Short mmCIF file of C-alpha atoms in Angstrom, two decimals:
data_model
loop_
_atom_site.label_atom_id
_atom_site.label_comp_id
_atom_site.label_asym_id
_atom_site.label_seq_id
_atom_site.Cartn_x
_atom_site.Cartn_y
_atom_site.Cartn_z
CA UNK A 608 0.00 0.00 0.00
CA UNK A 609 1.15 3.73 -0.71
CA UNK A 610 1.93 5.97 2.47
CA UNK A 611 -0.79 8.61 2.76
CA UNK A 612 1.89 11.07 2.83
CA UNK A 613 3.43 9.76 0.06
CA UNK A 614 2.36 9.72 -4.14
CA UNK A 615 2.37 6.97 -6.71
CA UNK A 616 5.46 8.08 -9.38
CA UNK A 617 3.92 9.70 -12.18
CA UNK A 618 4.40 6.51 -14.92
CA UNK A 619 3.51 8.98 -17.68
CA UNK A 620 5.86 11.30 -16.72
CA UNK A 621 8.84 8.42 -16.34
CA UNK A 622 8.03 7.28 -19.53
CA UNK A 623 8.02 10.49 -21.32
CA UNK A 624 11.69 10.88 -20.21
CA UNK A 625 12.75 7.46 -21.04
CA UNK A 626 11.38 8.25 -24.43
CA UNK A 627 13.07 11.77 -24.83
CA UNK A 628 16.45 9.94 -23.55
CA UNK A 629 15.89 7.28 -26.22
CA UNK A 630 15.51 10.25 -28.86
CA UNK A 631 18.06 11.97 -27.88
CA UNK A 632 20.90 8.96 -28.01
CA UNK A 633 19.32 8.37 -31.80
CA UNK A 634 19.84 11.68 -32.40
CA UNK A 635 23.57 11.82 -31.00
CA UNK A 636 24.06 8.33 -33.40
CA UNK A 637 22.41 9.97 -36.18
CA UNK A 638 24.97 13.30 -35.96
CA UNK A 639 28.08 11.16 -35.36
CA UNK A 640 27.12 9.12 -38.82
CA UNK A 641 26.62 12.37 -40.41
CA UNK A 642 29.44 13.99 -38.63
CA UNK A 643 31.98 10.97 -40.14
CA UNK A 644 30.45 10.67 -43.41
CA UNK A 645 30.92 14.41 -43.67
CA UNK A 646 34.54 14.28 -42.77
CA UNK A 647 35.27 11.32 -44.89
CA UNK A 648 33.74 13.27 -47.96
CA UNK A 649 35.87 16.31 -46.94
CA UNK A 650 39.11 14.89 -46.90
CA UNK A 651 38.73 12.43 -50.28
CA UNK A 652 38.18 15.76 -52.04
CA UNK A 653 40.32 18.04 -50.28
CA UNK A 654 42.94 14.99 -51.48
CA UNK A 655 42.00 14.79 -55.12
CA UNK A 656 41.90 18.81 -55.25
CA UNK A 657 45.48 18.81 -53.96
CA UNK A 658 48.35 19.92 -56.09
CA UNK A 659 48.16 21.65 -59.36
CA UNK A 660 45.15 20.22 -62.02
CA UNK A 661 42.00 20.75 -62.67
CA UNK A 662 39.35 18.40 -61.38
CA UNK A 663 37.30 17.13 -64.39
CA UNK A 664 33.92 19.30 -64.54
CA UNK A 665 35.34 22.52 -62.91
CA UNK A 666 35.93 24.11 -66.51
CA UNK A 667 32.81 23.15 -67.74
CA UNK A 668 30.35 24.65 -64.76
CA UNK A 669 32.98 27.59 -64.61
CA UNK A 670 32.32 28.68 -68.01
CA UNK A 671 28.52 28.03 -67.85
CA UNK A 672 28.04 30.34 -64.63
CA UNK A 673 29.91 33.32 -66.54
CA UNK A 674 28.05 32.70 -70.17
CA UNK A 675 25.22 34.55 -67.35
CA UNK A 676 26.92 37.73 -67.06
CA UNK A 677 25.26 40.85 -66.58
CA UNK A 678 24.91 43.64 -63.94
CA UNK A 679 22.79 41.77 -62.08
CA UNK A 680 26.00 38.94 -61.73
CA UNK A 681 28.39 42.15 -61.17
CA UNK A 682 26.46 43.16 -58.34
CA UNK A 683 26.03 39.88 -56.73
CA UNK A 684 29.38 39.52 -57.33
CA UNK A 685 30.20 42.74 -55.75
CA UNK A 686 27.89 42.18 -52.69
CA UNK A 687 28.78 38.76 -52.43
CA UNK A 688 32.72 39.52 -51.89
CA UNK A 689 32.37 42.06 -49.25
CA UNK A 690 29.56 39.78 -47.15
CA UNK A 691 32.47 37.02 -47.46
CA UNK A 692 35.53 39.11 -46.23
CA UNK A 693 36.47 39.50 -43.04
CA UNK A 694 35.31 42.85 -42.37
CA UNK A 695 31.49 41.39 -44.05
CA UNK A 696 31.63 38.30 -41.77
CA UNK A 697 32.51 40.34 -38.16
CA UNK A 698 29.70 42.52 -39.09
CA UNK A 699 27.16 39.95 -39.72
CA UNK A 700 28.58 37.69 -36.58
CA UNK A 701 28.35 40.80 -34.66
CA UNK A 702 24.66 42.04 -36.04
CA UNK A 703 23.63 38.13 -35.19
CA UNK A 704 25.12 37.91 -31.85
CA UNK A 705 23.81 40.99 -31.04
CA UNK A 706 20.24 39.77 -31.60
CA UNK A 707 21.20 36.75 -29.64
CA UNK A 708 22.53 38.65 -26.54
CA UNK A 709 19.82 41.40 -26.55
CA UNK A 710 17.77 37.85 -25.43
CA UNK A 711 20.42 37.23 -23.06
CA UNK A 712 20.97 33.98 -25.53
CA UNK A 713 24.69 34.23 -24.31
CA UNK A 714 26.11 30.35 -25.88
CA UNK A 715 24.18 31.08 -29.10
CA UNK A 716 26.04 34.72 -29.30
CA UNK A 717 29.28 32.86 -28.05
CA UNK A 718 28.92 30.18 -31.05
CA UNK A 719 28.12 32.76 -33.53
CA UNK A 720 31.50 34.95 -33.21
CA UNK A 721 33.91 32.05 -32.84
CA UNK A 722 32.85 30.98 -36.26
CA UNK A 723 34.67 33.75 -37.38
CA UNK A 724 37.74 32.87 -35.19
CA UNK A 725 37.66 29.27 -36.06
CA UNK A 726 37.33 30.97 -40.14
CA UNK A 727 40.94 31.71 -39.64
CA UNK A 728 41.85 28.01 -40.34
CA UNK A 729 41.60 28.44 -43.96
CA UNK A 730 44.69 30.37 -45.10
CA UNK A 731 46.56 27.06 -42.79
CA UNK A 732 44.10 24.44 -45.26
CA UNK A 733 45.07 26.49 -48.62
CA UNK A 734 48.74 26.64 -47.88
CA UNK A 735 48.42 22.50 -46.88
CA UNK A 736 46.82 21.85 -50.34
CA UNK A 737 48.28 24.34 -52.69
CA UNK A 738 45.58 24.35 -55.14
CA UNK A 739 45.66 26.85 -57.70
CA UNK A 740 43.26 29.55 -58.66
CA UNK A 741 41.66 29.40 -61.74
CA UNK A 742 43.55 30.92 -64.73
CA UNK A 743 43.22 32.75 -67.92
CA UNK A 744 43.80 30.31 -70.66
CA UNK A 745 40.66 28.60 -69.15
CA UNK A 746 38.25 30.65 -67.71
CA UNK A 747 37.32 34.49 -67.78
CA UNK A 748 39.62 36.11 -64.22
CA UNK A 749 37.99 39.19 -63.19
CA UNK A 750 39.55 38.83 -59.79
CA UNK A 751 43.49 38.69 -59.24
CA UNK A 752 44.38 36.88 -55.83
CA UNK A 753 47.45 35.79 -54.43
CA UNK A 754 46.17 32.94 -51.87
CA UNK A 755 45.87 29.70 -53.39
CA UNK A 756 42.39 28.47 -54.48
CA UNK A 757 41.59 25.41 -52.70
CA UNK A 758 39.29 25.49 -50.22
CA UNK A 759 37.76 28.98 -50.94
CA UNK A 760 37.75 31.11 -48.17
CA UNK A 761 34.54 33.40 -49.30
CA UNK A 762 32.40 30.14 -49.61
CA UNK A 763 33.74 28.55 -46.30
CA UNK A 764 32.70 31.80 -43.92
CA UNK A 765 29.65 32.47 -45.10
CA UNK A 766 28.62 28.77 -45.24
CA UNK A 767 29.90 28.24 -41.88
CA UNK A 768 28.69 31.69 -40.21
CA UNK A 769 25.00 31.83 -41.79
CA UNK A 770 25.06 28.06 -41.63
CA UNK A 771 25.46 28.09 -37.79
CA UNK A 772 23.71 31.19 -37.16
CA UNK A 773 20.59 29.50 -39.15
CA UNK A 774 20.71 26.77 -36.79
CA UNK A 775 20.43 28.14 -33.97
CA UNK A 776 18.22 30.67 -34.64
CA UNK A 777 15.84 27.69 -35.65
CA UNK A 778 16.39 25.95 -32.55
CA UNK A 779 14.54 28.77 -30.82
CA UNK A 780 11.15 29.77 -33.23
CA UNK A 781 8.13 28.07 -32.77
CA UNK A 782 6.73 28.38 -35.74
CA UNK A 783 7.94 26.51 -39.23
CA UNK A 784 7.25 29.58 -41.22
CA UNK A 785 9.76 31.52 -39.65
CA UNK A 786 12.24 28.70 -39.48
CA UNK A 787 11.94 28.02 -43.41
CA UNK A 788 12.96 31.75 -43.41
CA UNK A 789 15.45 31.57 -41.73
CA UNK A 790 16.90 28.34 -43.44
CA UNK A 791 16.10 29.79 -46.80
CA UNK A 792 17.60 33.58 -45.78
CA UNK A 793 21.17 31.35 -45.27
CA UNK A 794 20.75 28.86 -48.06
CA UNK A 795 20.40 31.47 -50.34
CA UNK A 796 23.55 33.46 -49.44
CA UNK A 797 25.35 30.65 -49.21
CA UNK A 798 24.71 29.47 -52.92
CA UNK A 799 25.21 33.49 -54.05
CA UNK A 800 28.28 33.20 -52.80
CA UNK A 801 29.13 30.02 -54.35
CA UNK A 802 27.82 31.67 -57.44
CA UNK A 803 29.72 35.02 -56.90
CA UNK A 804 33.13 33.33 -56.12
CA UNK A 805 32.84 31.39 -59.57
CA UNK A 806 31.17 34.02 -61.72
CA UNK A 807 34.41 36.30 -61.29
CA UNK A 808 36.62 33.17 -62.08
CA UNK A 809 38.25 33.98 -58.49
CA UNK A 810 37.83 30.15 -57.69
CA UNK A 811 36.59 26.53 -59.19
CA UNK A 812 33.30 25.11 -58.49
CA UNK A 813 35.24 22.49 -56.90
CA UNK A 814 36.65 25.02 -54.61
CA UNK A 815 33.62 26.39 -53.78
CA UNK A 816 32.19 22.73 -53.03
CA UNK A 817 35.49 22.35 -50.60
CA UNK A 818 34.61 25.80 -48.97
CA UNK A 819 31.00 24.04 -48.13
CA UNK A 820 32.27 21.29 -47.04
CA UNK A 821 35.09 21.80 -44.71
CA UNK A 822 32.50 25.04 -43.20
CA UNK A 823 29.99 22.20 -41.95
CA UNK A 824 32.56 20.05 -40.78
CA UNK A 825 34.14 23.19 -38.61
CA UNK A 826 30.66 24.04 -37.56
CA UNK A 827 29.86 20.77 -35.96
CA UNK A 828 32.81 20.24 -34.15
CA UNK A 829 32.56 23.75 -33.03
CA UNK A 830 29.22 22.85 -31.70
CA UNK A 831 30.55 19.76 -30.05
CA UNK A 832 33.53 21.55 -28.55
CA UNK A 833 31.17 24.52 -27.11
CA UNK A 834 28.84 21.85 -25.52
CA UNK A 835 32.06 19.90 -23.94
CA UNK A 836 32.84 23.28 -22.84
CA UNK A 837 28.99 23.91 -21.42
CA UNK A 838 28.27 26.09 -23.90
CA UNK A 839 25.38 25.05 -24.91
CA UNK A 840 22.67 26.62 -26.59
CA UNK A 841 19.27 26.40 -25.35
CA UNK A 842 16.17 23.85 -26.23
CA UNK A 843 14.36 23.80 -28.67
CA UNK A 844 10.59 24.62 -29.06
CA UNK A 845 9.77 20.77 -28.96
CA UNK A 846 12.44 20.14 -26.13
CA UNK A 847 10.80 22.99 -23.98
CA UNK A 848 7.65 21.70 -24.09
CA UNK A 849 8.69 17.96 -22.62
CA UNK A 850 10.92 16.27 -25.15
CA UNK A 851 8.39 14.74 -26.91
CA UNK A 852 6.90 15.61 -30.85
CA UNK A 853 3.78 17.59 -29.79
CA UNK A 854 0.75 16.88 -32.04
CA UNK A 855 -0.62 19.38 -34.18
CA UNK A 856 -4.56 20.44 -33.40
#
């Protein structure tokens, strides 16, 4: 018999959590999978991009993105150049932490500025792979850089700042409206830049793909290094209201 003074556990309530801890170790496996196929993708083309060549293709895509030029590509160009530079990506990490903080969101604001820090690992992963920039006798160069090519450093900041930044910012709206906003806001500066960084023959489309790639690879180990750290950002919608899918009425 139960003690007057004393309640029954709540079985709904235990099983609830057992089921959010269940979907939250899937979840873990499911990001480790992702996290090694990711890397394993990275590093088999960051190893065929090495050394001077041209990766079959990167002609071919290259010279179909610039048979669309216009003002319209200048400008994106343009735009897309400053929003990947350094001084473009502490302004937007600072404009997007600043949102975060005036929420007192302090890990998200955290998260979002070192991906500009951790940005600075790309001049170390061009000088590694010596890649060359695309050239003249193959492709229309409207931009002269000295840096190697390989992985492009445009490409890999904004991927890896908007990436994050859309991430967390969809960890925290309730509604999937704004969250496809948000996801399409970042997807769509990501590819422009992509775009931009090809359209004035400053890198290869496979350079571009690298800049992608190693960006989500830095992002997720950023985010597993800031929750090691107990940075961690906060729930999200579902997880705040008991860990458990909520059904739509």
């Amino acid at each position: 018999m139960t003690s007057p003074d004393r309640h029954p556990p709540d079985l709904g309530m235990l099983q609830r959590d057992d089921y959010a801890a269940k979907l939250e170790a899937a979840r873990q496996r499911r990001l480790l999978i992702a996290l090694f196929g990711l890397v394993l993708l990275t590093l088999a083309l960051s190893a065929v991009a090495a050394g001077p060549g041209v990766l079959p293709g990167d002609v071919w895509i290259a010279s179909q993105v610039q048979r669309t030029h216009g003002d319209v590509g200048d400008a994106v160009a343009r735009f897309i150049y400053w929003l990947g530079s350094l001084p473009g990506l502490a302004a937007g990490a600072i404009a997007i932490a600043s949102v975060f903080a005036a929420y007192r969101r302090w890990p998200e604001a955290a998260i979002v500025l070192g991906t500009v820090i951790v940005r600075g690992a790309n001049p170390l992963l061009k000088f590694i792979l010596s890649s060359p920039r695309p050239t003249i006798d193959l492709v229309t160069v409207g931009e002269q850089a000295s840096a190697m090519g390989f992985p492009s450093g445009h490409s890999m900041g904004v991927a890896l700042l908007y990436g994050t930044s859309a991430y967390l910012l969809a960890r925290l709206l309730p509604g999937r409206g704004l969250r496809c906003v948000v996801w399409g806001i970042a997807i769509a500066l990501i590819v422009m830049t992509g775009y931009g960084r090809i359209y004035t023959g400053a890198h290869w489309p496979s350079d571009v793909l690298g800049g992608y790639l190693w960006a989500w690879c830095v992002a997720l180990v950023l985010l597993g290094a800031a929750h090691v750290a107990g940075i961690r950002p906060s729930p999200t919608v579902r997880e705040r209201r008991g860990g458990v899918p909520v059904a739509r009425r």
